Amino acid sequence: MFDQSVPLRLHFGYLPKFLTREVTKPVAVKFRPSSLVIDPVPAKTSPGFSKALRRDVWRAQQLLADNLSTLGADWRNMMRRLRQAHVDYVVLPVGGPLPERAGPRRGFIERRLPLPADPLSLQHLNHRLRMVADAPNARGVVFIFRGFSAGPATLQNSRAAVARLRAAGKDTIVYTPTLDLAHYYAATAAARIVAPPGAQFDVLGLYTEVTFLKDALARAGVQADVVQISPYKTAFDRYSRAEMTPEHRDQLNWLLDDQYDTLTADMAAGRGMSQATLRELIDRAPLSAEAAREAGLIDWVAYDDELASLLGRDRANRAQPDTTTPTTAAGDMAAAPKASLQSWARARDALLEKPRRHTRRWVGVLALEGLITMGPSRQPPIELPIPFIGGAAAGEQTLVSILRQLEKIDDLAALVLHVDSGGGSALASELIGRQIEQFAAHKPVVVYMGNVAASGGYYVAAPAGHIMSQTLTTTGSIGVITAKFSTAGLYERLSVERASLERGQHAGLYRDSDPMTDQERAIFQRTVHETYARFVDVVARGRQLAPEAVDAVGGGRVWTGRQARERGLVDSHGDFLDAIKKAAELAALTAGDIYAVSAFNIYPRTSQYTVYPNGSARLAEEAARLLSGEQLRALAGRPLMLLPYELRFG
């Protein structure tokens, strides 16, 4: 349910002047029933008159802001009661990629351009659901699930959001025309599921496939030479092998087994049936909407325009709920009392509010998303489906700089590091991980894992004080790999002649003109083993495990979040709100019902994280840079911490 012990206030956008804020002395926060009192931590020397004055002025400003906020909420509630504002059901469309956090606020000019709206984030969704949960004049929410393109852990988080609202005593209904695994899994957290007559129950199970390109590359004159820490580090198998190895198959099997068990157990619990029964029904799929209703997989068969009448009739006959298919009782539907269904834009101004005060100290939220690289972070204007170069890049230069500046801010009580990355450069991972380790020595750090936090993504997480994931998160892959692609055959087939001059025995170590020699392979093997030893040491220190124990679950092996917790690689399971609450708890910010712990999203100050307004010229420039192979050449032959695969369902 919505735990009010640490109510959450999420701020969207940039922190004003947070990177240039003057460092002040640390403070200890105490909560009292009537007011927020901030007692300075005793210092060896007096902070000085000016600093003490600024602190007192800030305290007065905060108390004034809290009182004005409370007064404003009380006034709005009074006016809404006077006009008898009432909300039956709020209609919330949910779909798309469902990013965990809200993106940075667009600039003044961008907000006036005809740009597409930002996708609904789970952060915004949870904020809206908390407002509904707090409002005594709202009956519940009708979710419209359509067009999910999110990963399994993200769908778990959306499911948790629905379950949290349901546990708060609100009615939860999901209407979806799509009953595939992704939509149905998220929907089973609701009290009732509605689908149109033409819908089909298409939950068919899980599958994954790997395409092996060794022979195809050979015909093109390209050869991939790979050095890996163990047979389980299979990131480049698709390029260097013609078929699946036994280790590769075993790893995929234990991942699929655990994920399928988690998915079917959750869906069965949501529908109040046994896991065995649900699996039998999945094996009978596809099923018509009516057959799914009869089997107990969904509750009602109806069109979206019939929901108001359907919910009104259900409320009128709550003692004996009518499960008759609405399409066969058109007359009854027409005569049924109608519930009020309102969009969020209309309902928001009618919801009664729960006033809260806000803590002085806050929790910072910093994301590490995409390929881990040296240099600055970057986000291309579009996602290109190209391995290594087609998506976001988490640059060590950007992240290290932000972490160092955040460490100086006394009002930052704790940090939530949101990791959604399959790894990348070993050196970049090491530098970021080192800075996180130093940060964690002074302030609590909670790593919140998204759909994937593996290889280099796990390296940066290991030094944190607490690691949280979902059970369907893909993590682990503690291992190192490197590869060198030889294009000598390709150039020969194209009748392209290349000439090179060298000074130094290994000057051409990373060139792609020739296959890897035995001497080069020995060099790469030594580098891989040295990097792996450092990886194991970082994990052993961060997780307080023996190096032998880390190696036993390492060696490139990939785990689900549930398997990782069983092996000591993860501390707990939960979603983004749980991570914030855990960070507040570790920072001793746990407050009463009237206090909210502020959580700020932190973005680097760069235009590279904004949407390019027009277009074509900037888009072409960015695509040309990506397609030039700049990133790929930078990775060739270097030690890499990369996840071997991506498991998705949809």
XYZ file of C-alpha atoms in Angstrom:
650
model
C 0.000 0.000 0.000
C 0.981 3.638 -0.083
C 3.290 3.830 2.901
C 2.862 7.236 4.458
C 5.829 6.885 6.805
C 7.944 8.587 4.148
C 5.578 10.475 1.844
C 7.239 11.361 -1.414
C 7.445 14.622 -3.239
C 9.183 14.339 -6.586
C 10.545 17.440 -8.271
C 10.864 17.391 -12.024
C 13.497 19.296 -13.894
C 16.807 20.856 -12.996
C 18.032 21.759 -9.572
C 18.623 25.504 -9.553
C 22.282 26.231 -8.942
C 22.861 22.893 -7.254
C 26.219 22.418 -8.932
C 27.527 25.786 -7.801
C 26.046 25.898 -4.332
C 28.344 26.945 -1.521
C 29.292 24.180 0.879
C 27.842 24.509 4.387
C 28.230 22.554 7.597
C 26.255 19.317 7.941
C 23.034 19.416 9.876
C 21.020 16.834 11.742
C 17.277 16.774 11.127
C 14.790 16.196 13.917
C 11.031 15.935 13.484
C 8.582 17.267 16.029
C 4.785 17.166 15.913
C 4.300 20.854 15.312
C 7.291 22.050 13.376
C 10.488 21.087 11.665
C 13.518 21.830 13.811
C 17.013 21.670 12.373
C 19.762 21.351 14.945
C 23.308 22.010 13.751
C 25.820 19.242 14.240
C 28.431 20.422 16.733
C 31.505 21.622 14.885
C 35.067 22.132 15.992
C 34.899 25.787 15.049
C 32.052 28.248 14.858
C 30.493 28.425 11.419
C 30.585 32.183 11.547
C 27.904 34.810 11.831
C 27.083 34.980 8.087
C 26.586 31.235 7.710
C 24.483 31.032 10.855
C 22.366 33.920 9.582
C 21.861 32.254 6.183
C 20.866 29.027 7.937
C 18.317 30.807 10.130
C 16.916 32.733 7.166
C 16.588 29.510 5.191
C 14.833 27.834 8.128
C 12.368 30.718 8.356
C 11.763 30.603 4.587
C 11.081 26.867 4.709
C 8.652 27.153 7.603
C 6.865 30.010 5.824
C 6.680 27.995 2.590
C 5.324 24.974 4.440
C 2.689 27.055 6.207
C 1.650 28.774 2.971
C 1.474 25.408 1.205
C -0.701 23.985 3.979
C -2.929 27.078 3.923
C -3.275 26.842 0.146
C -4.213 23.164 0.287
C -6.772 23.811 3.045
C -8.320 26.623 0.988
C -8.544 24.487 -2.158
C -10.067 21.612 -0.189
C -12.690 23.949 1.312
C -13.673 25.282 -2.105
C -13.907 21.765 -3.546
C -16.125 20.645 -0.669
C -18.350 23.693 -1.169
C -18.924 22.869 -4.812
C -19.317 19.184 -3.841
C -16.504 18.069 -6.123
C -16.627 14.330 -6.564
C -14.656 11.912 -8.710
C -15.867 8.414 -9.430
C -13.072 7.105 -11.594
C -9.984 8.746 -13.041
C -9.069 7.437 -16.497
C -5.310 7.010 -16.971
C -3.908 5.768 -20.311
C -0.657 3.871 -19.710
C 1.665 2.535 -22.404
C 4.833 3.054 -24.393
C 8.347 2.623 -22.965
C 7.398 3.859 -19.444
C 10.731 5.440 -18.486
C 11.408 5.194 -14.784
C 12.123 8.885 -14.263
C 10.684 12.023 -15.766
C 12.996 13.634 -18.307
C 14.531 17.084 -17.867
C 12.225 19.997 -18.409
C 12.246 21.433 -21.884
C 13.552 24.931 -22.430
C 11.456 28.034 -23.054
C 11.648 27.741 -26.842
C 11.107 23.972 -26.902
C 7.891 24.294 -24.900
C 6.495 26.511 -27.672
C 7.380 24.207 -30.529
C 5.003 21.529 -31.847
C 7.078 18.715 -30.372
C 5.588 15.387 -29.366
C 4.663 15.086 -25.708
C 7.085 13.390 -23.372
C 6.189 9.759 -22.686
C 4.408 9.006 -19.438
C 7.030 8.071 -16.856
C 6.512 5.789 -13.894
C 7.519 8.727 -11.743
C 4.584 10.789 -13.041
C 2.263 7.779 -12.810
C 3.117 7.123 -9.165
C 2.658 10.809 -8.356
C -0.847 10.792 -9.848
C -1.793 7.544 -8.134
C -0.659 8.865 -4.772
C -2.919 11.888 -5.234
C -5.845 9.566 -5.991
C -4.978 7.364 -3.003
C -4.958 10.414 -0.715
C -8.267 11.802 -2.011
C -11.330 10.576 -0.080
C -13.626 11.858 -2.874
C -12.170 9.525 -5.541
C -13.468 5.979 -5.972
C -10.659 4.559 -8.105
C -8.818 4.496 -11.413
C -9.594 3.000 -14.801
C -6.288 2.191 -16.494
C -6.167 1.955 -20.277
C -3.245 -0.378 -21.064
C -2.156 -0.106 -24.661
C 1.112 -0.259 -26.626
C 3.596 -1.363 -23.944
C 7.202 -1.440 -25.159
C 8.869 -1.714 -21.759
C 11.193 -4.345 -20.345
C 10.164 -6.949 -17.776
C 11.399 -5.090 -14.678
C 9.668 -1.905 -15.845
C 6.413 -3.839 -16.231
C 6.901 -5.142 -12.697
C 7.151 -1.545 -11.534
C 3.958 -0.561 -13.350
C 2.289 -3.559 -11.789
C 3.537 -2.455 -8.359
C 2.025 1.004 -8.930
C -1.399 -0.509 -9.596
C -1.094 -2.881 -6.625
C -0.123 0.001 -4.334
C -3.259 1.928 -5.270
C -5.409 -1.159 -4.793
C -3.919 -1.757 -1.341
C -4.806 1.849 -0.436
C -8.497 0.889 -0.756
C -9.205 2.286 -4.227
C -10.971 0.416 -6.996
C -8.641 -0.539 -9.844
C -9.857 -1.543 -13.301
C -7.690 -2.247 -16.342
C -9.150 -2.024 -19.815
C -6.905 -3.417 -22.529
C -7.537 -4.595 -26.093
C -4.193 -6.404 -26.004
C -3.900 -9.497 -23.838
C -0.307 -10.489 -24.582
C 2.192 -11.298 -21.870
C 3.344 -7.726 -21.253
C -0.124 -6.168 -20.979
C -1.715 -9.057 -19.121
C 1.109 -9.314 -16.589
C 0.765 -5.654 -15.659
C -3.045 -5.895 -15.641
C -3.235 -8.758 -13.153
C -2.406 -6.386 -10.317
C -5.821 -4.729 -10.739
C -9.057 -5.838 -9.130
C -10.745 -6.338 -12.511
C -9.652 -6.732 -16.116
C -11.863 -5.724 -19.043
C -11.255 -6.549 -22.716
C -13.328 -5.933 -25.865
C -15.155 -8.876 -27.499
C -12.652 -9.130 -30.336
C -9.630 -9.348 -28.043
C -7.631 -12.531 -27.779
C -5.744 -13.983 -24.816
C -2.284 -14.262 -26.346
C -0.115 -15.048 -23.336
C 1.991 -17.746 -24.965
C 5.021 -17.921 -22.688
C 8.649 -16.826 -23.041
C 11.168 -17.377 -25.756
C 14.541 -16.024 -26.805
C 16.702 -16.607 -29.837
C 20.296 -15.881 -30.716
C 21.521 -15.338 -34.280
C 25.048 -16.548 -34.977
C 26.918 -14.598 -37.640
C 30.349 -16.231 -37.818
C 29.817 -17.882 -41.196
C 27.980 -14.882 -42.635
C 30.795 -12.562 -41.572
C 33.348 -14.954 -43.061
C 31.611 -14.788 -46.434
C 31.908 -11.013 -46.213
C 35.593 -11.276 -45.313
C 35.233 -10.315 -41.627
C 36.568 -12.359 -38.712
C 35.890 -11.823 -34.984
C 38.650 -12.848 -32.565
C 37.377 -12.966 -28.970
C 39.148 -13.332 -25.617
C 36.766 -13.969 -22.717
C 37.141 -14.726 -19.033
C 35.028 -17.912 -19.184
C 32.619 -19.783 -21.484
C 29.725 -17.991 -19.739
C 30.864 -14.539 -20.908
C 29.122 -14.848 -24.250
C 28.714 -11.195 -25.316
C 30.468 -11.763 -28.661
C 29.427 -15.377 -29.311
C 27.061 -14.303 -32.046
C 30.025 -12.927 -34.013
C 32.670 -15.526 -33.200
C 30.676 -18.781 -33.194
C 28.466 -20.642 -35.620
C 26.264 -22.302 -32.998
C 25.273 -22.143 -29.337
C 27.679 -23.550 -26.757
C 26.448 -25.769 -23.871
C 27.300 -22.994 -21.362
C 25.382 -20.462 -23.420
C 22.345 -22.766 -23.541
C 22.499 -23.542 -19.815
C 22.598 -19.860 -18.941
C 19.625 -19.024 -21.122
C 17.686 -21.943 -19.665
C 18.117 -20.908 -16.031
C 17.207 -17.322 -16.898
C 14.055 -18.365 -18.764
C 13.077 -20.858 -16.060
C 13.290 -18.272 -13.285
C 11.585 -15.519 -15.258
C 8.734 -17.798 -16.331
C 8.250 -18.979 -12.770
C 8.135 -15.397 -11.495
C 5.744 -14.239 -14.196
C 3.285 -17.099 -13.846
C 3.369 -16.965 -10.041
C 2.575 -13.233 -10.032
C -0.195 -13.529 -12.618
C -1.780 -16.500 -10.837
C -1.737 -14.681 -7.494
C -3.325 -11.631 -9.104
C -6.153 -13.741 -10.543
C -6.652 -15.865 -7.432
C -5.812 -19.182 -9.090
C -3.034 -21.726 -8.761
C 0.142 -21.383 -10.784
C -0.438 -24.822 -12.307
C -3.911 -23.802 -13.518
C -2.575 -20.636 -15.095
C 0.173 -22.539 -16.901
C -2.427 -24.959 -18.274
C -4.458 -22.024 -19.607
C -1.332 -20.495 -21.176
C -0.682 -23.773 -22.953
C -4.258 -23.631 -24.317
C -3.808 -20.085 -25.671
C -4.762 -18.297 -27.814
C -8.236 -17.939 -26.316
C -11.113 -15.665 -27.257
C -12.103 -12.900 -24.863
C -15.243 -14.779 -23.855
C -13.289 -18.003 -23.280
C -10.775 -16.043 -21.185
C -13.647 -14.644 -19.098
C -15.125 -18.081 -18.530
C -11.699 -19.371 -17.462
C -11.333 -16.552 -14.921
C -8.479 -14.860 -16.779
C -10.447 -11.612 -17.183
C -13.584 -10.291 -15.506
C -15.697 -8.527 -18.128
C -15.995 -8.374 -21.885
C -16.945 -4.870 -22.990
C -15.985 -1.964 -25.196
C -14.344 1.106 -23.683
C -17.463 3.222 -24.309
C -19.461 0.785 -22.148
C -17.226 1.150 -19.088
C -19.259 3.962 -17.485
C -22.472 1.919 -17.613
C -20.708 -1.272 -16.636
C -19.139 0.295 -13.537
C -22.371 2.061 -12.620
C -24.330 -1.209 -12.794
C -21.641 -2.971 -10.793
C -21.878 -0.353 -8.051
C -25.666 -0.624 -7.973
C -25.474 -4.393 -7.679
C -22.392 -4.645 -5.498
C -23.987 -7.281 -3.311
C -24.545 -9.530 -6.342
C -22.099 -8.459 -9.044
C -23.344 -9.105 -12.536
C -20.712 -10.803 -14.698
C -22.976 -11.060 -17.753
C -21.146 -10.092 -20.906
C -22.329 -6.532 -21.651
C -22.487 -7.191 -25.376
C -25.286 -9.699 -24.751
C -27.237 -7.375 -22.473
C -27.417 -4.174 -24.491
C -30.767 -3.174 -23.038
C -29.580 -3.552 -19.482
C -26.499 -1.528 -20.319
C -28.542 1.332 -21.714
C -30.683 1.470 -18.569
C -27.831 1.096 -16.101
C -26.738 4.061 -13.952
C -23.475 5.475 -15.222
C -20.349 6.081 -13.234
C -18.432 9.288 -13.794
C -15.193 8.730 -15.737
C -12.876 11.726 -15.868
C -9.537 12.309 -17.509
C -6.603 13.254 -15.321
C -6.712 16.834 -16.631
C -10.317 17.216 -15.347
C -10.034 15.139 -12.180
C -6.823 16.716 -10.875
C -8.520 19.969 -9.818
C -11.307 18.099 -8.003
C -9.198 15.773 -5.846
C -8.985 16.593 -2.152
C -5.380 17.040 -1.032
C -3.351 15.925 1.964
C -1.078 18.838 3.003
C 2.473 17.910 3.921
C 5.598 19.682 5.074
C 8.887 19.042 3.379
C 12.247 18.108 4.789
C 15.233 20.373 4.405
C 17.554 17.577 3.413
C 16.709 15.714 0.242
C 17.466 12.555 -1.733
C 19.237 12.959 -5.046
C 18.426 10.673 -7.984
C 21.116 10.198 -10.617
C 20.796 7.889 -13.629
C 23.421 5.736 -15.318
C 21.755 4.555 -18.506
C 23.046 2.995 -21.695
C 26.534 1.990 -22.807
C 29.232 2.953 -20.300
C 31.950 4.895 -22.132
C 34.820 7.268 -21.582
C 34.049 10.942 -22.109
C 30.757 12.818 -21.682
C 27.304 11.307 -21.506
C 25.187 11.653 -24.609
C 21.699 10.910 -25.749
C 21.036 10.768 -29.498
C 17.809 12.319 -30.770
C 16.574 8.866 -31.823
C 17.354 5.343 -30.735
C 19.285 3.549 -33.465
C 19.071 -0.277 -33.424
C 22.815 -0.638 -33.877
C 24.923 -2.653 -31.370
C 27.229 -0.535 -29.191
C 26.545 2.764 -30.974
C 22.817 3.084 -31.324
C 21.617 4.276 -27.949
C 22.367 6.390 -24.905
C 25.897 6.584 -23.515
C 26.766 7.016 -19.840
C 30.064 8.877 -19.916
C 32.472 8.627 -16.997
C 33.484 12.258 -17.398
C 29.927 13.461 -16.838
C 29.071 11.089 -14.016
C 32.320 11.486 -12.074
C 32.032 15.271 -12.261
C 28.441 15.271 -10.984
C 29.214 12.813 -8.190
C 32.123 14.942 -6.959
C 29.981 18.054 -6.854
C 27.045 16.316 -5.229
C 29.314 15.118 -2.434
C 29.881 18.756 -1.418
C 26.192 19.536 -0.900
C 25.320 19.111 2.751
C 21.564 19.128 2.208
C 21.916 16.064 -0.010
C 21.169 13.359 2.555
C 21.471 10.300 0.301
C 21.805 9.288 -3.322
C 19.757 6.870 -5.403
C 21.779 5.714 -8.401
C 19.433 4.399 -11.077
C 21.427 1.882 -13.140
C 19.982 0.600 -16.413
C 22.997 -0.575 -18.385
C 24.456 -3.748 -19.802
C 27.979 -2.418 -19.288
C 30.646 -1.164 -21.658
C 34.174 0.103 -21.139
C 35.964 -1.561 -18.232
C 38.028 1.567 -17.552
C 34.991 3.849 -17.524
C 33.161 1.427 -15.210
C 36.154 1.377 -12.875
C 36.395 5.180 -12.689
C 32.683 5.613 -12.041
C 32.687 2.787 -9.495
C 35.646 4.365 -7.705
C 33.775 7.657 -7.358
C 30.660 5.887 -6.080
C 32.799 4.089 -3.501
C 34.200 7.417 -2.294
C 30.713 8.966 -2.217
C 29.325 6.020 -0.254
C 31.995 6.520 2.409
C 30.335 9.831 3.358
C 26.669 9.492 2.446
C 24.286 6.573 1.881
C 24.064 5.296 -1.696
C 21.224 3.054 -2.858
C 21.559 1.497 -6.295
C 18.226 0.958 -7.948
C 18.490 -1.474 -10.878
C 16.237 -1.117 -13.893
C 15.618 -3.782 -16.532
C 19.319 -4.586 -16.699
C 22.300 -3.749 -14.506
C 24.946 -6.242 -15.528
C 28.663 -6.482 -16.227
C 29.927 -2.871 -16.065
C 26.454 -1.942 -14.791
C 27.035 -4.239 -11.828
C 30.626 -3.040 -11.356
C 29.438 0.510 -10.607
C 26.693 -0.824 -8.320
C 28.893 -3.052 -6.163
C 30.353 -0.282 -3.888
C 26.890 0.990 -2.885
C 25.593 0.437 0.618
C 22.357 -1.123 -0.627
C 21.417 -2.676 -3.971
C 17.751 -2.996 -4.932
C 16.340 -4.689 -8.005
C 13.155 -6.222 -9.266
C 12.938 -9.995 -9.396
C 12.910 -9.789 -13.211
C 15.938 -7.511 -13.446
C 18.840 -8.999 -15.407
C 22.090 -8.563 -13.487
C 25.383 -10.227 -12.680
C 27.620 -11.016 -15.675
C 30.688 -10.395 -13.509
C 33.265 -10.960 -16.204
C 35.447 -9.350 -18.854
C 35.665 -9.823 -22.603
C 37.477 -8.239 -25.519
C 37.192 -8.674 -29.254
C 39.012 -7.663 -32.387
C 37.286 -7.654 -35.759
C 39.533 -8.341 -38.736
C 38.344 -6.841 -42.023
C 41.325 -7.938 -44.129
C 39.174 -10.333 -46.177
C 36.525 -7.675 -46.758
C 39.065 -5.197 -48.155
C 40.547 -7.914 -50.317
C 37.154 -8.735 -51.819
C 36.576 -5.059 -52.478
C 40.024 -4.790 -54.118
C 41.060 -2.179 -51.582
C 44.765 -2.023 -50.834
C 45.936 -0.670 -47.476
C 49.500 0.114 -46.512
C 50.675 0.832 -42.973
C 53.963 1.880 -41.395
C 54.704 1.198 -37.735
C 57.197 2.051 -35.037
C 57.068 -0.070 -31.913
C 56.536 -3.807 -31.589
C 52.831 -3.533 -30.758
C 51.936 -0.301 -32.536
C 49.247 -2.078 -34.549
C 47.713 -3.989 -31.647
C 44.223 -2.592 -32.190
C 44.225 -2.376 -35.978
C 41.623 -4.334 -37.914
C 43.765 -5.117 -40.940
C 44.865 -8.593 -39.762
C 43.503 -11.371 -37.531
C 44.708 -11.661 -33.946
C 48.151 -13.251 -33.639
C 49.120 -15.683 -30.868
C 51.243 -12.967 -29.267
C 48.376 -10.481 -29.396
C 45.989 -13.081 -27.981
C 48.362 -13.602 -25.031
C 48.427 -9.841 -24.417
C 44.651 -9.575 -24.516
C 44.285 -12.649 -22.290
C 46.570 -11.105 -19.662
C 44.630 -7.838 -19.774
C 41.294 -9.627 -19.437
C 42.461 -11.640 -16.404
C 43.939 -8.554 -14.696
C 40.722 -6.609 -15.226
C 38.633 -9.518 -13.992
C 40.724 -9.749 -10.811
C 39.990 -6.079 -10.085
C 36.306 -6.680 -10.832
C 36.156 -9.578 -8.366
C 37.981 -7.524 -5.722
C 35.540 -4.600 -6.070
C 32.536 -6.900 -5.738
C 34.085 -8.801 -2.822
C 34.719 -5.570 -0.881
C 31.399 -3.998 -1.753
C 29.298 -7.092 -1.007
C 31.475 -8.327 1.872
C 32.053 -11.673 0.200
C 35.140 -13.817 -0.195
C 36.773 -13.504 -3.631
C 36.222 -17.236 -4.136
C 32.488 -16.790 -3.544
C 32.348 -13.938 -6.069
C 34.194 -16.018 -8.643
C 31.733 -18.882 -8.096
C 28.802 -16.655 -9.155
C 30.925 -14.604 -11.563
C 32.805 -15.805 -14.578
C 30.345 -13.963 -16.819
C 27.242 -15.732 -15.451
C 23.998 -13.780 -15.769
C 21.222 -13.931 -13.160
C 17.722 -12.674 -12.653
C 17.184 -10.285 -9.750
C 15.729 -13.097 -7.657
C 18.682 -15.408 -8.367
C 21.102 -12.567 -7.645
C 19.552 -11.948 -4.234
C 19.869 -15.634 -3.362
C 23.592 -15.370 -4.214
C 24.251 -12.203 -2.215
C 24.587 -9.860 -5.194
C 21.371 -7.940 -4.401
C 19.991 -6.826 -1.016
C 16.270 -6.391 -1.671
C 13.539 -6.149 -4.286
C 11.361 -3.139 -4.967
C 10.522 -0.305 -7.323
C 11.662 3.296 -7.561
C 9.526 4.469 -4.618
C 10.956 1.693 -2.469
C 14.464 2.836 -3.384
C 13.686 6.413 -2.312
C 12.244 5.187 0.970
C 15.291 3.009 1.592
C 17.631 5.934 0.947
C 15.615 8.126 3.325
C 15.759 5.381 5.948
C 19.544 5.017 5.648
C 19.896 8.796 5.941
C 17.642 8.886 9.033
C 15.019 10.950 7.180
C 12.085 8.723 8.100
C 9.285 11.092 8.979
C 5.723 11.110 10.121
C 2.601 11.269 8.023
C 2.725 15.048 7.603
C 6.291 15.141 6.284
C 7.506 14.484 2.767
C 11.043 13.580 1.780
C 11.958 15.544 -1.315
C 13.576 13.640 -4.165
C 15.332 15.573 -6.922
C 16.196 14.257 -10.359
C 19.694 15.378 -11.277
C 20.630 15.911 -14.909
C 23.870 17.189 -16.380
C 23.693 20.720 -17.687
C 24.036 19.964 -21.370
C 21.907 20.403 -24.438
C 22.757 16.849 -25.381
C 19.872 15.752 -23.135
C 17.284 17.908 -24.854
C 15.133 17.134 -27.865
C 16.460 18.649 -31.066
C 13.736 21.019 -32.208
C 13.931 20.731 -35.926
C 15.690 18.697 -37.178
C 17.037 17.385 -40.092
C 20.480 18.956 -40.073
C 21.245 18.079 -36.440
C 19.754 14.637 -36.825
C 21.847 13.906 -39.912
C 24.965 15.168 -38.169
C 24.387 12.963 -35.119
C 23.539 9.901 -37.223
C 26.672 10.399 -39.334
C 28.831 10.578 -36.227
C 27.304 7.427 -34.795
C 27.472 5.487 -38.040
C 31.082 6.496 -38.631
C 32.155 3.784 -36.212
C 33.832 6.211 -33.803
C 32.552 4.416 -30.728
C 33.094 0.976 -32.184
C 36.734 1.717 -32.947
C 37.221 3.089 -29.439
C 35.998 -0.229 -27.982
C 37.936 -2.576 -30.296
C 40.475 -4.638 -28.417
C 39.805 -2.927 -25.075
C 38.637 -4.819 -21.987
C 34.850 -4.689 -21.937
C 32.226 -5.499 -19.333
C 29.231 -6.270 -21.526
C 26.018 -8.203 -21.023
C 25.705 -11.088 -23.455
C 22.026 -10.699 -24.260
C 18.807 -8.867 -23.681
C 15.681 -10.770 -22.618
C 12.406 -9.011 -23.401
C 8.819 -10.016 -23.779
C 5.974 -8.308 -25.446
